[in-house]
Amino acid sequence: MKLSVVIVSYNVAYFLEQALLSVRRAAAALGEPVEVFVVDNNSADNSVVMVRDRFPEVLLIENEDNPGFSRANNQALRQAREKPGLSSFSMSRTSGKRSRTITT
């Protein structure tokens, strides 16, 4: 399975961190490569720094403004779809609270 996960974020560093930890655990359990995108909609908190420092494997897209969830989501989906055979999964910053969101 090839999977791409997209998380759109705006000023929610704590919840974003929890979601990314959840994705990391799920990816390890799958034993398959998982590509993770975070699209930051110009957060004023430490979201971007946290992603860079704690999750270097994440593909970070930093917007200079806040285009909204749908546009930001589509930014990452366009990049993910450039890779044939890749399935995409979009989640909100709080989706990580559901423990079996990503399973085989």
CSV table of N, CA and C in Angstrom, one decimal:
chain,number,residue,atom,x,y,z
A,1,MET,N,0.8,-1.2,0.0
A,1,MET,CA,0.0,0.0,0.0
A,1,MET,C,0.9,1.2,0.0
A,2,LYS,N,0.6,2.2,-0.8
A,2,LYS,CA,1.2,3.5,-0.8
A,2,LYS,C,0.2,4.5,-0.3
A,3,LEU,N,0.5,5.2,0.7
A,3,LEU,CA,-0.5,6.1,1.3
A,3,LEU,C,0.1,7.5,1.5
A,4,SER,N,-0.7,8.5,1.2
A,4,SER,CA,-0.3,9.8,1.5
A,4,SER,C,-1.3,10.4,2.4
A,5,VAL,N,-0.9,11.0,3.5
A,5,VAL,CA,-1.8,11.6,4.5
A,5,VAL,C,-1.6,13.1,4.5
A,6,VAL,N,-2.7,13.8,4.5
A,6,VAL,CA,-2.7,15.3,4.4
A,6,VAL,C,-3.3,15.9,5.7
A,7,ILE,N,-2.6,16.8,6.4
A,7,ILE,CA,-3.2,17.4,7.5
A,7,ILE,C,-3.0,18.9,7.3
A,8,VAL,N,-4.2,19.6,7.4
A,8,VAL,CA,-4.2,21.1,7.3
A,8,VAL,C,-4.2,21.7,8.7
A,9,SER,N,-3.4,22.7,8.9
A,9,SER,CA,-3.2,23.2,10.3
A,9,SER,C,-3.2,24.7,10.3
A,10,TYR,N,-3.8,25.2,11.4
A,10,TYR,CA,-3.8,26.7,11.6
A,10,TYR,C,-3.9,26.9,13.1
A,11,ASN,N,-2.7,27.3,13.7
A,11,ASN,CA,-2.6,27.7,15.1
A,11,ASN,C,-3.1,26.6,16.1
A,12,VAL,N,-2.7,25.4,15.8
A,12,VAL,CA,-3.1,24.2,16.7
A,12,VAL,C,-1.9,23.3,16.9
A,13,ALA,N,-0.8,23.9,17.3
A,13,ALA,CA,0.5,23.1,17.4
A,13,ALA,C,0.3,21.8,18.3
A,14,TYR,N,-0.4,21.9,19.4
A,14,TYR,CA,-0.5,20.7,20.3
A,14,TYR,C,-1.3,19.6,19.6
A,15,PHE,N,-2.4,20.0,19.0
A,15,PHE,CA,-3.3,19.0,18.3
A,15,PHE,C,-2.6,18.4,17.1
A,16,LEU,N,-1.9,19.3,16.4
A,16,LEU,CA,-1.1,18.8,15.2
A,16,LEU,C,-0.1,17.8,15.6
A,17,GLU,N,0.6,18.1,16.7
A,17,GLU,CA,1.7,17.2,17.2
A,17,GLU,C,1.0,15.8,17.5
A,18,GLN,N,-0.1,15.8,18.2
A,18,GLN,CA,-0.8,14.6,18.6
A,18,GLN,C,-1.2,13.8,17.3
A,19,ALA,N,-1.7,14.5,16.3
A,19,ALA,CA,-2.1,13.9,15.1
A,19,ALA,C,-0.9,13.3,14.4
A,20,LEU,N,0.2,14.0,14.3
A,20,LEU,CA,1.4,13.5,13.7
A,20,LEU,C,2.0,12.2,14.4
A,21,LEU,N,1.9,12.3,15.7
A,21,LEU,CA,2.4,11.1,16.5
A,21,LEU,C,1.5,9.9,16.2
A,22,SER,N,0.2,10.1,16.1
A,22,SER,CA,-0.7,9.1,15.8
A,22,SER,C,-0.5,8.5,14.4
A,23,VAL,N,-0.2,9.4,13.4
A,23,VAL,CA,0.1,8.9,12.0
A,23,VAL,C,1.4,8.1,12.1
A,24,ARG,N,2.4,8.6,12.8
A,24,ARG,CA,3.7,7.9,12.9
A,24,ARG,C,3.5,6.5,13.4
A,25,ARG,N,2.7,6.4,14.5
A,25,ARG,CA,2.4,5.0,15.1
A,25,ARG,C,1.7,4.1,14.1
A,26,ALA,N,0.7,4.7,13.4
A,26,ALA,CA,-0.1,3.9,12.4
A,26,ALA,C,0.8,3.5,11.3
A,27,ALA,N,1.7,4.3,10.8
A,27,ALA,CA,2.6,4.0,9.7
A,27,ALA,C,3.5,2.9,10.1
A,28,ALA,N,4.0,2.9,11.4
A,28,ALA,CA,4.9,1.9,11.9
A,28,ALA,C,4.2,0.6,11.9
A,29,ALA,N,2.9,0.6,12.4
A,29,ALA,CA,2.1,-0.6,12.5
A,29,ALA,C,1.8,-1.2,11.1
A,30,LEU,N,1.6,-0.4,10.1
A,30,LEU,CA,1.4,-0.8,8.7
A,30,LEU,C,2.6,-1.5,8.1
A,31,GLY,N,3.7,-1.0,8.5
A,31,GLY,CA,5.0,-1.5,7.9
A,31,GLY,C,5.1,-1.1,6.4
A,32,GLU,N,4.4,-0.1,6.0
A,32,GLU,CA,4.4,0.4,4.7
A,32,GLU,C,4.8,1.9,4.7
A,33,PRO,N,5.4,2.3,3.6
A,33,PRO,CA,5.8,3.7,3.5
A,33,PRO,C,4.5,4.6,3.5
A,34,VAL,N,4.5,5.6,4.3
A,34,VAL,CA,3.5,6.6,4.4
A,34,VAL,C,4.1,8.0,4.2
A,35,GLU,N,3.5,8.7,3.2
A,35,GLU,CA,4.0,10.1,2.9
A,35,GLU,C,3.0,11.0,3.7
A,36,VAL,N,3.6,11.9,4.5
A,36,VAL,CA,2.8,12.8,5.3
A,36,VAL,C,3.0,14.3,4.9
A,37,PHE,N,1.9,15.0,4.6
A,37,PHE,CA,2.0,16.4,4.3
A,37,PHE,C,1.3,17.2,5.4
A,38,VAL,N,1.9,18.3,5.8
A,38,VAL,CA,1.2,19.2,6.7
A,38,VAL,C,1.2,20.5,5.9
A,39,VAL,N,0.0,21.1,5.7
A,39,VAL,CA,-0.1,22.4,5.1
A,39,VAL,C,-0.5,23.3,6.2
A,40,ASP,N,0.4,24.3,6.4
A,40,ASP,CA,0.2,25.3,7.5
A,40,ASP,C,-0.4,26.5,6.9
A,41,ASN,N,-1.5,27.0,7.4
A,41,ASN,CA,-2.2,28.2,6.8
A,41,ASN,C,-1.8,29.4,7.6
A,42,ASN,N,-0.5,29.7,7.6
A,42,ASN,CA,0.1,30.9,8.2
A,42,ASN,C,-0.2,31.0,9.7
A,43,SER,N,0.1,29.9,10.4
A,43,SER,CA,-0.1,29.9,11.8
A,43,SER,C,0.8,30.9,12.5
A,44,ALA,N,0.3,31.5,13.6
A,44,ALA,CA,1.1,32.5,14.4
A,44,ALA,C,1.8,31.7,15.6
A,45,ASP,N,1.4,30.5,15.9
A,45,ASP,CA,1.9,29.8,17.0
A,45,ASP,C,3.2,29.0,16.5
A,46,ASN,N,3.7,28.0,17.2
A,46,ASN,CA,4.9,27.4,16.9
A,46,ASN,C,4.7,26.1,16.1
A,47,SER,N,3.6,26.0,15.3
A,47,SER,CA,3.3,24.8,14.5
A,47,SER,C,4.4,24.5,13.6
A,48,VAL,N,4.8,25.4,12.8
A,48,VAL,CA,5.8,25.2,11.7
A,48,VAL,C,7.2,24.7,12.4
A,49,VAL,N,7.6,25.4,13.4
A,49,VAL,CA,8.9,25.0,14.1
A,49,VAL,C,8.8,23.6,14.7
A,50,MET,N,7.6,23.3,15.3
A,50,MET,CA,7.4,22.0,15.9
A,50,MET,C,7.5,20.9,14.8
A,51,VAL,N,6.9,21.1,13.7
A,51,VAL,CA,6.9,20.1,12.6
A,51,VAL,C,8.3,19.9,12.1
A,52,ARG,N,9.0,21.0,11.9
A,52,ARG,CA,10.4,20.9,11.4
A,52,ARG,C,11.3,20.2,12.4
A,53,ASP,N,11.1,20.6,13.7
A,53,ASP,CA,12.0,20.0,14.7
A,53,ASP,C,11.7,18.5,15.1
A,54,ARG,N,10.4,18.2,15.2
A,54,ARG,CA,10.0,16.9,15.7
A,54,ARG,C,9.7,15.9,14.6
A,55,PHE,N,9.3,16.4,13.4
A,55,PHE,CA,8.9,15.5,12.4
A,55,PHE,C,9.6,15.8,11.0
A,56,PRO,N,10.9,15.6,11.0
A,56,PRO,CA,11.6,16.0,9.7
A,56,PRO,C,11.2,15.2,8.5
A,57,GLU,N,10.5,14.1,8.7
A,57,GLU,CA,10.1,13.3,7.6
A,57,GLU,C,8.8,13.8,6.9
A,58,VAL,N,8.2,14.8,7.6
A,58,VAL,CA,6.9,15.4,7.1
A,58,VAL,C,7.2,16.4,6.0
A,59,LEU,N,6.4,16.3,4.9
A,59,LEU,CA,6.6,17.3,3.9
A,59,LEU,C,5.7,18.5,4.3
A,60,LEU,N,6.4,19.6,4.6
A,60,LEU,CA,5.7,20.8,5.1
A,60,LEU,C,5.5,21.9,4.0
A,61,ILE,N,4.2,22.3,3.9
A,61,ILE,CA,3.9,23.4,2.9
A,61,ILE,C,3.5,24.5,3.8
A,62,GLU,N,4.2,25.7,3.7
A,62,GLU,CA,3.9,26.9,4.5
A,62,GLU,C,3.2,27.9,3.6
A,63,ASN,N,2.0,28.2,3.9
A,63,ASN,CA,1.3,29.2,3.2
A,63,ASN,C,1.5,30.6,3.8
A,64,GLU,N,1.6,31.6,3.0
A,64,GLU,CA,1.8,33.0,3.4
A,64,GLU,C,0.5,33.7,3.9
A,65,ASP,N,-0.6,33.0,3.6
A,65,ASP,CA,-1.9,33.5,4.1
A,65,ASP,C,-2.7,32.3,4.5
A,66,ASN,N,-4.0,32.5,4.8
A,66,ASN,CA,-4.9,31.4,5.1
A,66,ASN,C,-5.9,31.2,4.0
A,67,PRO,N,-5.6,30.3,3.1
A,67,PRO,CA,-6.6,30.1,2.0
A,67,PRO,C,-7.8,29.2,2.3
A,68,GLY,N,-7.8,28.7,3.6
A,68,GLY,CA,-8.9,27.9,4.0
A,68,GLY,C,-8.6,26.4,3.8
A,69,PHE,N,-9.4,25.6,4.5
A,69,PHE,CA,-9.1,24.1,4.5
A,69,PHE,C,-9.1,23.5,3.1
A,70,SER,N,-10.1,23.7,2.3
A,70,SER,CA,-10.2,23.0,1.0
A,70,SER,C,-9.0,23.4,0.1
A,71,ARG,N,-8.7,24.6,0.0
A,71,ARG,CA,-7.6,25.0,-0.9
A,71,ARG,C,-6.3,24.4,-0.4
A,72,ALA,N,-6.1,24.5,0.9
A,72,ALA,CA,-4.8,24.0,1.5
A,72,ALA,C,-4.7,22.5,1.3
A,73,ASN,N,-5.8,21.8,1.5
A,73,ASN,CA,-5.9,20.4,1.3
A,73,ASN,C,-5.5,20.0,-0.1
A,74,ASN,N,-6.1,20.8,-1.1
A,74,ASN,CA,-5.8,20.5,-2.5
A,74,ASN,C,-4.4,20.8,-2.9
A,75,GLN,N,-3.7,21.7,-2.2
A,75,GLN,CA,-2.3,21.9,-2.4
A,75,GLN,C,-1.5,20.6,-2.3
A,76,ALA,N,-1.7,20.0,-1.2
A,76,ALA,CA,-1.0,18.7,-0.9
A,76,ALA,C,-1.4,17.6,-1.8
A,77,LEU,N,-2.7,17.5,-2.0
A,77,LEU,CA,-3.3,16.4,-2.8
A,77,LEU,C,-2.7,16.5,-4.3
A,78,ARG,N,-2.5,17.7,-4.8
A,78,ARG,CA,-1.9,17.8,-6.1
A,78,ARG,C,-0.5,17.2,-6.1
A,79,GLN,N,0.3,17.5,-5.1
A,79,GLN,CA,1.6,16.9,-5.0
A,79,GLN,C,1.6,15.4,-4.8
A,80,ALA,N,0.6,14.9,-4.0
A,80,ALA,CA,0.5,13.5,-3.8
A,80,ALA,C,0.1,12.8,-5.0
A,81,ARG,N,-0.7,13.3,-5.8
A,81,ARG,CA,-1.3,12.7,-7.0
A,81,ARG,C,-0.3,12.6,-8.1
A,82,GLU,N,0.9,13.3,-8.0
A,82,GLU,CA,1.9,13.2,-9.0
A,82,GLU,C,2.6,11.9,-9.0
A,83,LYS,N,2.3,11.1,-7.9
A,83,LYS,CA,2.9,9.8,-7.8
A,83,LYS,C,1.9,8.7,-8.1
A,84,PRO,N,2.0,8.0,-9.2
A,84,PRO,CA,1.0,7.0,-9.6
A,84,PRO,C,0.9,5.9,-8.5
A,85,GLY,N,-0.3,5.4,-8.3
A,85,GLY,CA,-0.6,4.3,-7.4
A,85,GLY,C,-0.6,4.7,-5.9
A,86,LEU,N,-0.7,6.0,-5.7
A,86,LEU,CA,-0.7,6.4,-4.3
A,86,LEU,C,-2.1,6.8,-3.9
A,87,SER,N,-2.5,6.2,-2.7
A,87,SER,CA,-3.8,6.6,-2.2
A,87,SER,C,-3.7,7.8,-1.2
A,88,SER,N,-4.6,8.6,-1.2
A,88,SER,CA,-4.6,9.8,-0.3
A,88,SER,C,-5.6,9.8,0.8
A,89,PHE,N,-5.3,10.3,1.9
A,89,PHE,CA,-6.1,10.3,3.1
A,89,PHE,C,-6.0,11.7,3.7
A,90,SER,N,-7.1,12.4,3.8
A,90,SER,CA,-7.0,13.8,4.5
A,90,SER,C,-7.6,13.6,5.9
A,91,MET,N,-6.9,14.3,6.8
A,91,MET,CA,-7.5,14.3,8.2
A,91,MET,C,-7.4,15.7,8.8
A,92,SER,N,-8.3,15.9,9.7
A,92,SER,CA,-8.2,17.1,10.5
A,92,SER,C,-7.2,17.0,11.6
A,93,ARG,N,-6.8,18.1,12.2
A,93,ARG,CA,-5.8,18.0,13.2
A,93,ARG,C,-6.2,17.2,14.4
A,94,THR,N,-7.5,16.9,14.6
A,94,THR,CA,-8.0,16.1,15.8
A,94,THR,C,-8.3,14.7,15.4
A,95,SER,N,-8.1,14.3,14.1
A,95,SER,CA,-8.4,12.9,13.7
A,95,SER,C,-7.6,11.9,14.4
A,96,GLY,N,-6.4,12.3,14.9
A,96,GLY,CA,-5.5,11.4,15.5
A,96,GLY,C,-6.1,10.8,16.8
A,97,LYS,N,-7.1,11.3,17.3
A,97,LYS,CA,-7.7,10.8,18.5
A,97,LYS,C,-8.4,9.4,18.3
A,98,ARG,N,-8.8,9.2,17.1
A,98,ARG,CA,-9.4,7.9,16.7
A,98,ARG,C,-8.3,6.9,16.4
A,99,SER,N,-8.2,5.9,17.3
A,99,SER,CA,-7.0,5.0,17.3
A,99,SER,C,-6.8,4.1,16.0
A,100,ARG,N,-7.9,3.8,15.3
A,100,ARG,CA,-7.8,2.9,14.2
A,100,ARG,C,-8.3,3.5,12.9
A,101,THR,N,-8.0,4.8,12.7
A,101,THR,CA,-8.3,5.5,11.5
A,101,THR,C,-7.6,4.9,10.3
A,102,ILE,N,-6.3,4.6,10.5
A,102,ILE,CA,-5.5,4.0,9.4
A,102,ILE,C,-5.1,2.6,9.8
A,103,THR,N,-5.8,1.6,9.1
A,103,THR,CA,-5.5,0.2,9.3
A,103,THR,C,-5.5,-0.5,8.0
A,104,THR,N,-5.0,-1.7,8.0
A,104,THR,CA,-5.0,-2.5,6.8
A,104,THR,C,-6.3,-3.3,6.8
